[in-house]
């Protein structure tokens, strides 16, 4: 499902604003809840989403500080972010209309980021968060074709993933059907195991 650039950014703006609304409704203790990202709390993930608008100089500086280990860098920056919950939700809303994205990425990467990380936060809190179908398909197609860091085609060799609620199909082999939200989360390696890929 082809989605034009303007539609992608509209989804990103809407999903960030919706996430900010959800976060505003949390109790203070819930910000410390472990998420589907191992070792990350709700607060860490929320902070991380705001960092996607950081400029190239800041990214290179932080990479250098982390010995050019990307995963270590994004975790360290998120953990060291000392903004309050109110400041983080305000930062999410302030990103509306921004077209900044990390160097070397497409607009589909911040879309995938906000869709997946919203689930990372919502699922452990018992909050059901639907995904816009066309946005989820576009993100899943991006993950399937991008290789690093998810290596989806390698991990799901011999499996054909087909959405039950969208026009999405990827891979060849044993057919596995599930909602597109579950397929996207499975492709990025989250333990929302609703798809049997064994």
mmCIF file of N, CA and C in Angstrom, residues 60-110:
data_model
loop_
_atom_site.group_PDB
_atom_site.id
_atom_site.type_symbol
_atom_site.label_atom_id
_atom_site.label_comp_id
_atom_site.label_asym_id
_atom_site.label_seq_id
_atom_site.Cartn_x
_atom_site.Cartn_y
_atom_site.Cartn_z
ATOM 1 N N UNK A 60 25.686 12.902 16.075
ATOM 2 C CA UNK A 60 27.087 12.503 15.923
ATOM 3 C C UNK A 60 27.851 12.643 17.234
ATOM 4 N N UNK A 61 27.551 13.715 17.986
ATOM 5 C CA UNK A 61 28.199 13.913 19.282
ATOM 6 C C UNK A 61 27.873 12.769 20.237
ATOM 7 N N UNK A 62 26.577 12.407 20.299
ATOM 8 C CA UNK A 62 26.159 11.345 21.212
ATOM 9 C C UNK A 62 26.705 9.986 20.761
ATOM 10 N N UNK A 63 26.777 9.763 19.449
ATOM 11 C CA UNK A 63 27.366 8.520 18.942
ATOM 12 C C UNK A 63 28.829 8.423 19.333
ATOM 13 N N UNK A 64 29.537 9.510 19.209
ATOM 14 C CA UNK A 64 30.947 9.535 19.588
ATOM 15 C C UNK A 64 31.115 9.211 21.060
ATOM 16 N N UNK A 65 30.259 9.793 21.900
ATOM 17 C CA UNK A 65 30.322 9.540 23.340
ATOM 18 C C UNK A 65 30.060 8.072 23.670
ATOM 19 N N UNK A 66 29.296 7.392 22.789
ATOM 20 C CA UNK A 66 28.956 5.987 23.029
ATOM 21 C C UNK A 66 29.832 5.033 22.215
ATOM 22 N N UNK A 67 30.949 5.544 21.703
ATOM 23 C CA UNK A 67 31.846 4.681 20.939
ATOM 24 C C UNK A 67 31.221 4.174 19.658
ATOM 25 N N UNK A 68 30.316 4.977 19.077
ATOM 26 C CA UNK A 68 29.623 4.641 17.834
ATOM 27 C C UNK A 68 28.803 3.349 17.944
ATOM 28 N N UNK A 69 28.361 3.039 19.155
ATOM 29 C CA UNK A 69 27.428 1.920 19.371
ATOM 30 C C UNK A 69 26.033 2.528 19.424
ATOM 31 N N UNK A 70 25.270 2.330 18.339
ATOM 32 C CA UNK A 70 23.995 3.022 18.170
ATOM 33 C C UNK A 70 23.006 2.687 19.276
ATOM 34 N N UNK A 71 22.780 1.399 19.556
ATOM 35 C CA UNK A 71 21.796 1.016 20.569
ATOM 36 C C UNK A 71 22.182 1.532 21.950
ATOM 37 N N UNK A 72 23.482 1.485 22.254
ATOM 38 C CA UNK A 72 23.941 2.003 23.539
ATOM 39 C C UNK A 72 23.702 3.504 23.629
ATOM 40 N N UNK A 73 23.883 4.185 22.501
ATOM 41 C CA UNK A 73 23.689 5.636 22.469
ATOM 42 C C UNK A 73 22.236 6.010 22.731
ATOM 43 N N UNK A 74 21.294 5.359 22.013
ATOM 44 C CA UNK A 74 19.893 5.772 22.183
ATOM 45 C C UNK A 74 19.393 5.443 23.590
ATOM 46 N N UNK A 75 19.890 4.347 24.171
ATOM 47 C CA UNK A 75 19.477 4.012 25.538
ATOM 48 C C UNK A 75 20.040 5.025 26.531
ATOM 49 N N UNK A 76 21.325 5.336 26.402
ATOM 50 C CA UNK A 76 21.946 6.284 27.329
ATOM 51 C C UNK A 76 21.268 7.644 27.272
ATOM 52 N N UNK A 77 20.997 8.137 26.078
ATOM 53 C CA UNK A 77 20.382 9.453 25.927
ATOM 54 C C UNK A 77 18.980 9.464 26.536
ATOM 55 N N UNK A 78 18.233 8.369 26.355
ATOM 56 C CA UNK A 78 16.885 8.290 26.921
ATOM 57 C C UNK A 78 16.920 8.258 28.442
ATOM 58 N N UNK A 79 17.814 7.457 29.003
ATOM 59 C CA UNK A 79 17.902 7.319 30.459
ATOM 60 C C UNK A 79 18.369 8.625 31.112
ATOM 61 N N UNK A 80 19.253 9.343 30.428
ATOM 62 C CA UNK A 80 19.806 10.570 31.001
ATOM 63 C C UNK A 80 18.905 11.784 30.794
ATOM 64 N N UNK A 81 17.835 11.625 30.054
ATOM 65 C CA UNK A 81 16.895 12.728 29.822
ATOM 66 C C UNK A 81 16.098 12.953 31.109
ATOM 67 N N UNK A 82 16.283 14.089 31.720
ATOM 68 C CA UNK A 82 15.689 14.361 33.035
ATOM 69 C C UNK A 82 14.431 15.220 32.979
ATOM 70 N N UNK A 83 13.850 15.397 31.791
ATOM 71 C CA UNK A 83 12.636 16.195 31.697
ATOM 72 C C UNK A 83 11.480 15.533 32.442
ATOM 73 N N UNK A 84 10.567 16.337 32.934
ATOM 74 C CA UNK A 84 9.400 15.829 33.652
ATOM 75 C C UNK A 84 8.401 15.247 32.654
ATOM 76 N N UNK A 85 7.443 14.441 33.136
ATOM 77 C CA UNK A 85 6.394 13.954 32.236
ATOM 78 C C UNK A 85 5.690 15.077 31.473
ATOM 79 N N UNK A 86 5.378 16.170 32.150
ATOM 80 C CA UNK A 86 4.708 17.286 31.478
ATOM 81 C C UNK A 86 5.590 17.876 30.385
ATOM 82 N N UNK A 87 6.883 17.958 30.640
ATOM 83 C CA UNK A 87 7.803 18.491 29.634
ATOM 84 C C UNK A 87 7.922 17.549 28.443
ATOM 85 N N UNK A 88 7.880 16.247 28.695
ATOM 86 C CA UNK A 88 7.976 15.280 27.602
ATOM 87 C C UNK A 88 6.738 15.314 26.715
ATOM 88 N N UNK A 89 5.552 15.393 27.325
ATOM 89 C CA UNK A 89 4.346 15.451 26.504
ATOM 90 C C UNK A 89 4.266 16.776 25.747
ATOM 91 N N UNK A 90 4.747 17.843 26.366
ATOM 92 C CA UNK A 90 4.789 19.127 25.663
ATOM 93 C C UNK A 90 5.746 19.055 24.474
ATOM 94 N N UNK A 91 6.865 18.358 24.656
ATOM 95 C CA UNK A 91 7.833 18.207 23.568
ATOM 96 C C UNK A 91 7.236 17.390 22.419
ATOM 97 N N UNK A 92 6.472 16.351 22.751
ATOM 98 C CA UNK A 92 5.812 15.567 21.705
ATOM 99 C C UNK A 92 4.862 16.434 20.892
ATOM 100 N N UNK A 93 4.085 17.256 21.564
ATOM 101 C CA UNK A 93 3.131 18.119 20.856
ATOM 102 C C UNK A 93 3.862 19.193 20.047
ATOM 103 N N UNK A 94 4.994 19.655 20.556
ATOM 104 C CA UNK A 94 5.745 20.699 19.855
ATOM 105 C C UNK A 94 6.380 20.184 18.563
ATOM 106 N N UNK A 95 6.455 18.861 18.407
ATOM 107 C CA UNK A 95 7.025 18.278 17.189
ATOM 108 C C UNK A 95 6.044 18.330 16.028
ATOM 109 N N UNK A 96 4.794 18.683 16.290
ATOM 110 C CA UNK A 96 3.792 18.733 15.225
ATOM 111 C C UNK A 96 4.233 19.685 14.125
ATOM 112 N N UNK A 97 4.195 19.207 12.909
ATOM 113 C CA UNK A 97 4.603 20.021 11.772
ATOM 114 C C UNK A 97 6.079 19.926 11.448
ATOM 115 N N UNK A 98 6.872 19.375 12.376
ATOM 116 C CA UNK A 98 8.305 19.215 12.109
ATOM 117 C C UNK A 98 8.519 18.072 11.128
ATOM 118 N N UNK A 99 9.469 18.237 10.236
ATOM 119 C CA UNK A 99 9.809 17.172 9.293
ATOM 120 C C UNK A 99 11.220 16.653 9.534
ATOM 121 N N UNK A 100 11.729 16.911 10.732
ATOM 122 C CA UNK A 100 13.070 16.428 11.077
ATOM 123 C C UNK A 100 13.051 14.921 11.275
ATOM 124 N N UNK A 101 14.096 14.276 10.835
ATOM 125 C CA UNK A 101 14.274 12.846 11.063
ATOM 126 C C UNK A 101 15.766 12.549 11.124
ATOM 127 N N UNK A 102 16.138 11.455 11.773
ATOM 128 C CA UNK A 102 17.570 11.142 11.888
ATOM 129 C C UNK A 102 18.223 11.006 10.517
ATOM 130 N N UNK A 103 19.484 11.392 10.402
ATOM 131 C CA UNK A 103 20.191 11.273 9.126
ATOM 132 C C UNK A 103 20.172 9.833 8.617
ATOM 133 N N UNK A 104 20.012 9.684 7.313
ATOM 134 C CA UNK A 104 20.053 8.354 6.714
ATOM 135 C C UNK A 104 18.758 7.581 6.828
ATOM 136 N N UNK A 105 17.678 8.237 7.276
ATOM 137 C CA UNK A 105 16.389 7.554 7.415
ATOM 138 C C UNK A 105 15.375 8.189 6.468
ATOM 139 N N UNK A 106 14.264 7.489 6.267
ATOM 140 C CA UNK A 106 13.160 8.042 5.486
ATOM 141 C C UNK A 106 12.058 8.464 6.449
ATOM 142 N N UNK A 107 11.029 9.114 5.918
ATOM 143 C CA UNK A 107 9.907 9.522 6.778
ATOM 144 C C UNK A 107 9.170 8.328 7.362
ATOM 145 N N UNK A 108 9.373 7.144 6.766
ATOM 146 C CA UNK A 108 8.714 5.951 7.302
ATOM 147 C C UNK A 108 9.330 5.501 8.622
ATOM 148 N N UNK A 109 10.564 5.905 8.888
ATOM 149 C CA UNK A 109 11.204 5.489 10.138
ATOM 150 C C UNK A 109 10.593 6.147 11.368
ATOM 151 N N UNK A 110 10.394 7.477 11.395
ATOM 152 C CA UNK A 110 9.687 8.032 12.555
ATOM 153 C C UNK A 110 8.239 7.562 12.647
#
